[in-house]
XYZ file of C-alpha atoms in Angstrom:
363
model
C 5.987 10.074 32.996
C 3.842 13.218 32.945
C 2.101 13.541 29.557
C -0.125 16.463 30.486
C -0.118 19.327 28.013
C 2.211 22.180 28.868
C 0.482 25.502 28.166
C 0.678 26.712 24.581
C 3.180 29.441 23.765
C 2.415 29.907 20.100
C -0.884 30.878 18.509
C -1.397 28.917 15.303
C -4.454 29.520 13.110
C -3.901 26.756 10.613
C -1.382 24.242 9.422
C -0.746 20.852 7.907
C 1.401 17.927 8.995
C 2.050 14.498 7.454
C 3.402 11.325 9.056
C 4.006 7.862 7.683
C 3.805 5.098 10.291
C 4.264 1.342 9.867
C 2.297 -1.626 11.033
C 3.940 -4.182 13.307
C 3.697 -7.897 13.927
C 3.710 -9.181 17.494
C 5.977 -12.104 18.346
C 4.577 -12.354 21.873
C 0.915 -11.456 21.603
C -1.099 -8.848 23.441
C -4.578 -10.296 23.925
C -6.680 -9.014 26.771
C -6.768 -5.530 28.271
C -7.849 -3.610 31.344
C -9.443 -0.158 31.400
C -7.774 2.650 29.420
C -6.143 0.253 26.966
C -3.774 -1.167 29.579
C -2.493 -4.605 28.477
C -2.992 -7.697 30.609
C 0.434 -8.973 29.544
C 3.625 -7.674 27.913
C 4.134 -8.057 24.167
C 7.037 -7.599 21.773
C 6.834 -6.940 18.047
C 8.856 -6.490 14.902
C 8.146 -3.104 13.349
C 7.450 -3.528 9.635
C 9.001 -1.424 6.896
C 6.689 -1.293 3.857
C 3.219 -1.946 5.329
C 2.394 1.557 6.491
C -0.201 4.300 6.703
C 0.441 7.844 5.550
C -1.774 10.440 7.230
C -2.013 14.146 6.486
C -3.706 16.251 9.151
C -4.911 19.697 8.066
C -6.088 21.930 10.883
C -7.703 25.364 11.111
C -9.003 27.416 14.064
C -12.761 27.422 14.634
C -15.060 29.519 16.815
C -17.149 26.779 18.437
C -14.860 24.995 20.903
C -17.552 22.801 22.489
C -17.191 19.793 20.238
C -14.740 17.908 18.026
C -14.896 18.768 14.342
C -13.253 16.616 11.703
C -13.713 14.836 8.396
C -11.802 11.783 7.308
C -10.785 10.461 3.886
C -9.260 7.102 2.983
C -7.564 7.084 -0.422
C -9.414 10.294 -1.291
C -12.861 8.910 -0.440
C -14.831 10.319 2.494
C -15.203 7.677 5.225
C -17.894 8.648 7.699
C -17.938 5.092 9.092
C -14.455 5.761 10.559
C -15.791 8.768 12.491
C -16.977 6.991 15.673
C -13.526 5.449 16.209
C -11.783 8.816 15.729
C -14.325 10.522 18.009
C -13.630 7.926 20.721
C -9.889 8.422 20.241
C -10.177 12.208 20.545
C -12.276 11.861 23.715
C -9.676 9.570 25.274
C -6.707 11.820 24.487
C -8.323 15.249 24.986
C -7.065 15.560 28.564
C -3.477 15.278 27.280
C -3.924 17.440 24.143
C -6.689 19.897 25.153
C -6.357 21.988 21.989
C -8.273 19.421 19.878
C -11.643 21.215 20.095
C -10.063 24.503 19.001
C -9.488 23.229 15.454
C -11.373 21.689 12.578
C -9.382 18.764 11.194
C -9.270 17.176 7.776
C -7.694 13.731 8.055
C -6.438 12.271 4.767
C -5.058 8.769 5.053
C -3.867 5.952 2.798
C -2.408 2.496 3.348
C 0.161 0.585 1.335
C -1.834 -2.593 2.078
C -5.499 -3.633 1.906
C -7.634 -2.273 4.769
C -8.915 -5.017 7.118
C -6.617 -7.557 5.496
C -5.300 -8.927 8.754
C -2.414 -6.492 8.696
C -2.748 -4.157 11.661
C -4.131 -1.066 9.917
C -5.373 0.306 13.248
C -1.774 0.148 14.525
C -0.308 2.104 11.619
C -3.340 4.387 11.266
C -3.702 5.388 14.912
C 0.049 5.832 15.374
C 0.242 8.083 12.291
C -2.640 10.191 13.618
C -1.113 10.368 17.112
C 2.175 11.566 15.597
C 0.360 14.286 13.643
C -1.339 15.448 16.854
C 2.028 15.465 18.642
C 3.522 17.604 15.860
C 0.784 20.180 16.508
C 1.516 20.088 20.252
C 5.198 20.571 19.542
C 4.475 23.538 17.254
C 2.182 25.110 19.856
C 4.748 24.776 22.622
C 7.993 25.626 20.800
C 10.035 28.629 21.884
C 13.284 30.131 20.720
C 14.962 28.695 23.835
C 16.562 25.328 23.120
C 16.155 24.424 26.813
C 12.382 24.380 26.402
C 12.361 22.344 23.208
C 10.527 19.029 23.369
C 13.020 16.149 23.355
C 12.698 13.426 20.739
C 12.437 10.852 23.517
C 9.472 12.663 25.122
C 7.844 13.198 21.704
C 8.078 9.473 20.868
C 6.892 8.302 24.286
C 3.900 10.626 24.339
C 3.044 9.716 20.724
C 3.163 6.037 21.731
C 1.063 6.810 24.824
C -1.586 8.631 22.757
C -1.554 5.973 20.006
C -2.235 3.293 22.646
C -5.472 5.064 23.553
C -6.631 4.658 19.951
C -5.413 1.103 19.398
C -3.270 -0.862 21.832
C -0.864 -2.252 19.250
C -0.440 1.234 17.722
C 1.896 2.133 20.580
C 4.398 -0.356 19.100
C 4.532 1.398 15.701
C 6.296 4.661 16.594
C 9.836 3.243 16.630
C 11.648 0.028 15.742
C 12.965 -2.498 15.111
C 11.906 -4.493 18.191
C 9.370 -2.829 20.480
C 8.225 -3.941 23.931
C 4.882 -2.838 25.354
C 3.739 -3.856 28.807
C 5.600 -4.023 32.062
C 7.956 -6.967 32.469
C 10.167 -7.452 35.500
C 13.280 -8.282 33.435
C 12.990 -5.473 30.848
C 14.195 -2.152 32.184
C 11.974 0.791 31.292
C 9.083 -1.382 30.064
C 5.708 0.211 30.644
C 2.009 -0.500 30.292
C 1.556 3.117 29.177
C 3.701 3.141 26.012
C 6.068 1.065 23.883
C 9.860 1.196 24.212
C 12.674 0.097 21.930
C 13.884 -3.309 23.162
C 16.863 -2.286 25.305
C 19.095 -5.375 25.256
C 21.485 -7.129 22.913
C 20.047 -8.595 19.711
C 21.976 -11.178 17.680
C 22.761 -10.518 14.022
C 20.424 -13.406 13.088
C 17.489 -11.128 13.897
C 18.717 -8.079 11.997
C 16.808 -7.341 8.797
C 14.382 -10.207 9.459
C 11.933 -10.821 6.616
C 8.135 -10.981 6.831
C 6.152 -12.144 3.815
C 2.430 -11.754 4.486
C 0.255 -14.312 2.723
C -3.195 -12.832 2.107
C -5.459 -15.816 2.640
C -8.534 -13.656 3.184
C -8.674 -9.955 2.293
C -12.175 -9.448 3.694
C -13.282 -7.601 6.812
C -12.251 -9.237 10.065
C -14.794 -11.734 11.401
C -14.500 -10.243 14.892
C -13.118 -6.844 15.876
C -10.048 -6.656 18.083
C -12.070 -4.832 20.748
C -14.608 -7.666 20.938
C -11.790 -10.225 20.957
C -9.949 -8.539 23.818
C -13.155 -8.244 25.850
C -13.710 -11.992 25.555
C -10.638 -12.462 27.779
C -12.392 -10.924 30.811
C -14.128 -14.121 31.925
C -12.037 -16.538 29.889
C -11.363 -19.810 31.757
C -7.713 -19.870 30.601
C -6.931 -16.129 30.751
C -4.844 -16.115 33.947
C -2.588 -18.921 32.729
C -2.265 -17.253 29.322
C -1.060 -13.989 30.876
C 1.497 -15.914 32.958
C 2.658 -17.741 29.822
C 3.283 -14.451 28.002
C 5.540 -13.285 30.859
C 7.408 -16.609 30.765
C 7.863 -16.420 26.995
C 9.177 -12.863 27.278
C 11.767 -14.003 29.828
C 12.904 -16.806 27.522
C 13.017 -14.488 24.516
C 15.585 -12.188 26.176
C 18.196 -14.984 26.082
C 17.070 -16.160 22.629
C 17.484 -12.697 21.087
C 20.966 -12.413 22.625
C 22.285 -15.834 21.573
C 20.573 -16.032 18.186
C 18.923 -19.385 18.966
C 16.604 -19.578 15.947
C 15.072 -22.945 16.868
C 13.980 -21.616 20.256
C 12.734 -18.424 18.572
C 10.590 -20.472 16.179
C 9.121 -22.494 19.039
C 7.992 -19.416 20.985
C 6.728 -17.440 17.976
C 4.613 -20.284 16.599
C 3.340 -21.252 20.048
C 2.257 -17.641 20.639
C 0.409 -17.523 17.303
C -1.466 -20.751 17.974
C -2.211 -19.753 21.581
C -3.826 -16.524 20.360
C -6.175 -18.526 18.149
C -6.754 -21.132 20.873
C -7.948 -18.349 23.179
C -10.452 -17.257 20.525
C -11.649 -20.824 19.998
C -12.208 -21.362 23.729
C -13.954 -18.076 24.567
C -17.716 -17.518 24.742
C -18.826 -16.694 22.123
C -16.094 -18.622 20.290
C -14.559 -17.905 16.903
C -12.398 -19.770 14.418
C -10.463 -17.058 12.597
C -8.246 -19.375 10.560
C -9.430 -20.548 7.161
C -8.705 -23.977 5.641
C -5.932 -22.377 3.586
C -4.337 -20.968 6.756
C -3.871 -24.538 7.960
C -2.631 -25.677 4.544
C 0.079 -22.990 4.694
C 1.093 -23.876 8.259
C 1.414 -27.561 7.379
C 3.389 -26.726 4.229
C 5.786 -24.528 6.254
C 6.323 -27.331 8.767
C 6.996 -29.834 5.969
C 9.405 -27.460 4.224
C 11.274 -26.765 7.468
C 11.544 -30.469 8.219
C 12.757 -31.193 4.688
C 15.291 -28.371 4.326
C 16.267 -27.495 7.931
C 15.253 -23.921 7.091
C 14.675 -21.438 9.944
C 11.362 -20.312 8.451
C 8.398 -19.930 10.799
C 4.927 -18.407 10.856
C 2.937 -16.112 13.058
C -0.676 -14.958 12.898
C -2.665 -11.954 13.979
C -6.344 -12.271 14.879
C -7.279 -13.319 11.346
C -6.635 -15.836 8.595
C -3.524 -14.351 6.991
C -0.096 -15.841 7.630
C 3.070 -13.864 8.361
C 6.019 -15.929 7.147
C 9.124 -14.949 9.127
C 12.675 -15.896 8.129
C 16.267 -14.620 8.282
C 17.491 -12.480 5.392
C 20.074 -15.065 4.289
C 17.221 -17.424 3.362
C 15.298 -14.881 1.307
C 15.866 -16.378 -2.162
C 15.096 -19.949 -1.103
C 12.010 -19.014 0.929
C 10.604 -16.800 -1.825
C 11.008 -19.692 -4.271
C 9.136 -21.944 -1.813
C 6.375 -19.348 -1.376
C 5.927 -18.895 -5.120
C 6.062 -22.629 -5.848
C 3.955 -23.970 -2.978
C 2.150 -21.302 -0.939
C 0.667 -18.707 -3.310
C -2.001 -21.216 -4.369
C -3.515 -20.785 -0.881
C -3.593 -16.969 -1.122
C -6.615 -15.009 -2.318
C -5.860 -14.153 -5.972
C -2.298 -15.411 -5.265
C -1.611 -12.164 -3.410
C 1.099 -11.686 -0.815
C 3.119 -8.745 0.506
C 6.886 -8.909 0.949
C 8.141 -6.891 3.880
C 10.955 -6.797 6.412
C 11.607 -5.191 9.749
C 11.854 -1.413 9.835
C 12.672 1.377 12.233
C 9.448 3.241 12.836
C 7.577 6.301 11.670
C 8.779 9.214 9.574
C 7.536 12.758 9.237
C 7.031 13.747 5.612
C 7.885 17.374 4.970
């Protein structure tokens, strides 16, 4: 798909746009990338509903068009340490949105969850910013002719494409509820360039799935995602891992159709542990789980064995645990979490969420 900028029709001196975009949690993990944020393997994620970033982008014309000009605020506080990441993002996307140097931007952003808490804030943050940029492109290129209007499909795909260049997993946060990123031979329309809504049948078991995020460690991540992905380049098990992800994706197509929750649990937990195994067997190596992560995992296994519940866990590249379960188990699982698992959370903190349907523009 051609994402090059079509020449501007409108002349806009200033404006403001606001988008709210959610985080997501991968079921099949993306870990390892090629140049230009291209994934080494396909991934699929649940879009979350309540864990989100709201970003307001104010823009005004400037005379010097030789450099990027922006300031960024998180929760009202100026964050100059975020600037290098935004600068890199702007450099990567400038070819596709060449108007960026024509404006000075004020980026005001806030999260509904703790920054660097193991919830993918780069996914929600970069997708929200990409959507704001796309809204400017749309405004610059709009005409009175409905034939020339940008389609919603193109808008979403290009927003996902741009978001990917800021943070790979951000391309899975534009829409919902199940998003595939990365080419897979059995998933029509799947692409390394952007995320797509999972195009096949999904059983009712997986509708309104719940995700309770247990905050084991709310500190900064021990290793950045970029460093982690780069460790896959010479990893002794990388090739087999990428093959495994393709195999798991193939199996998941049938699982999502039939509603086989036991098979779903097996793949999701295997993927989570494989992600951490890859980190533990890279050079340099990292152990991102904490003792309480393992306590929670063992408690979930014991509870599932005892009650025949369909609860399971997944992990991102950190210590926190995403507890996944069908909606019909919500009361019982929340009782279990409050009785047995909160003791392993930092300050007994957790976030209750469920799957959602993507980003929203706030007027």
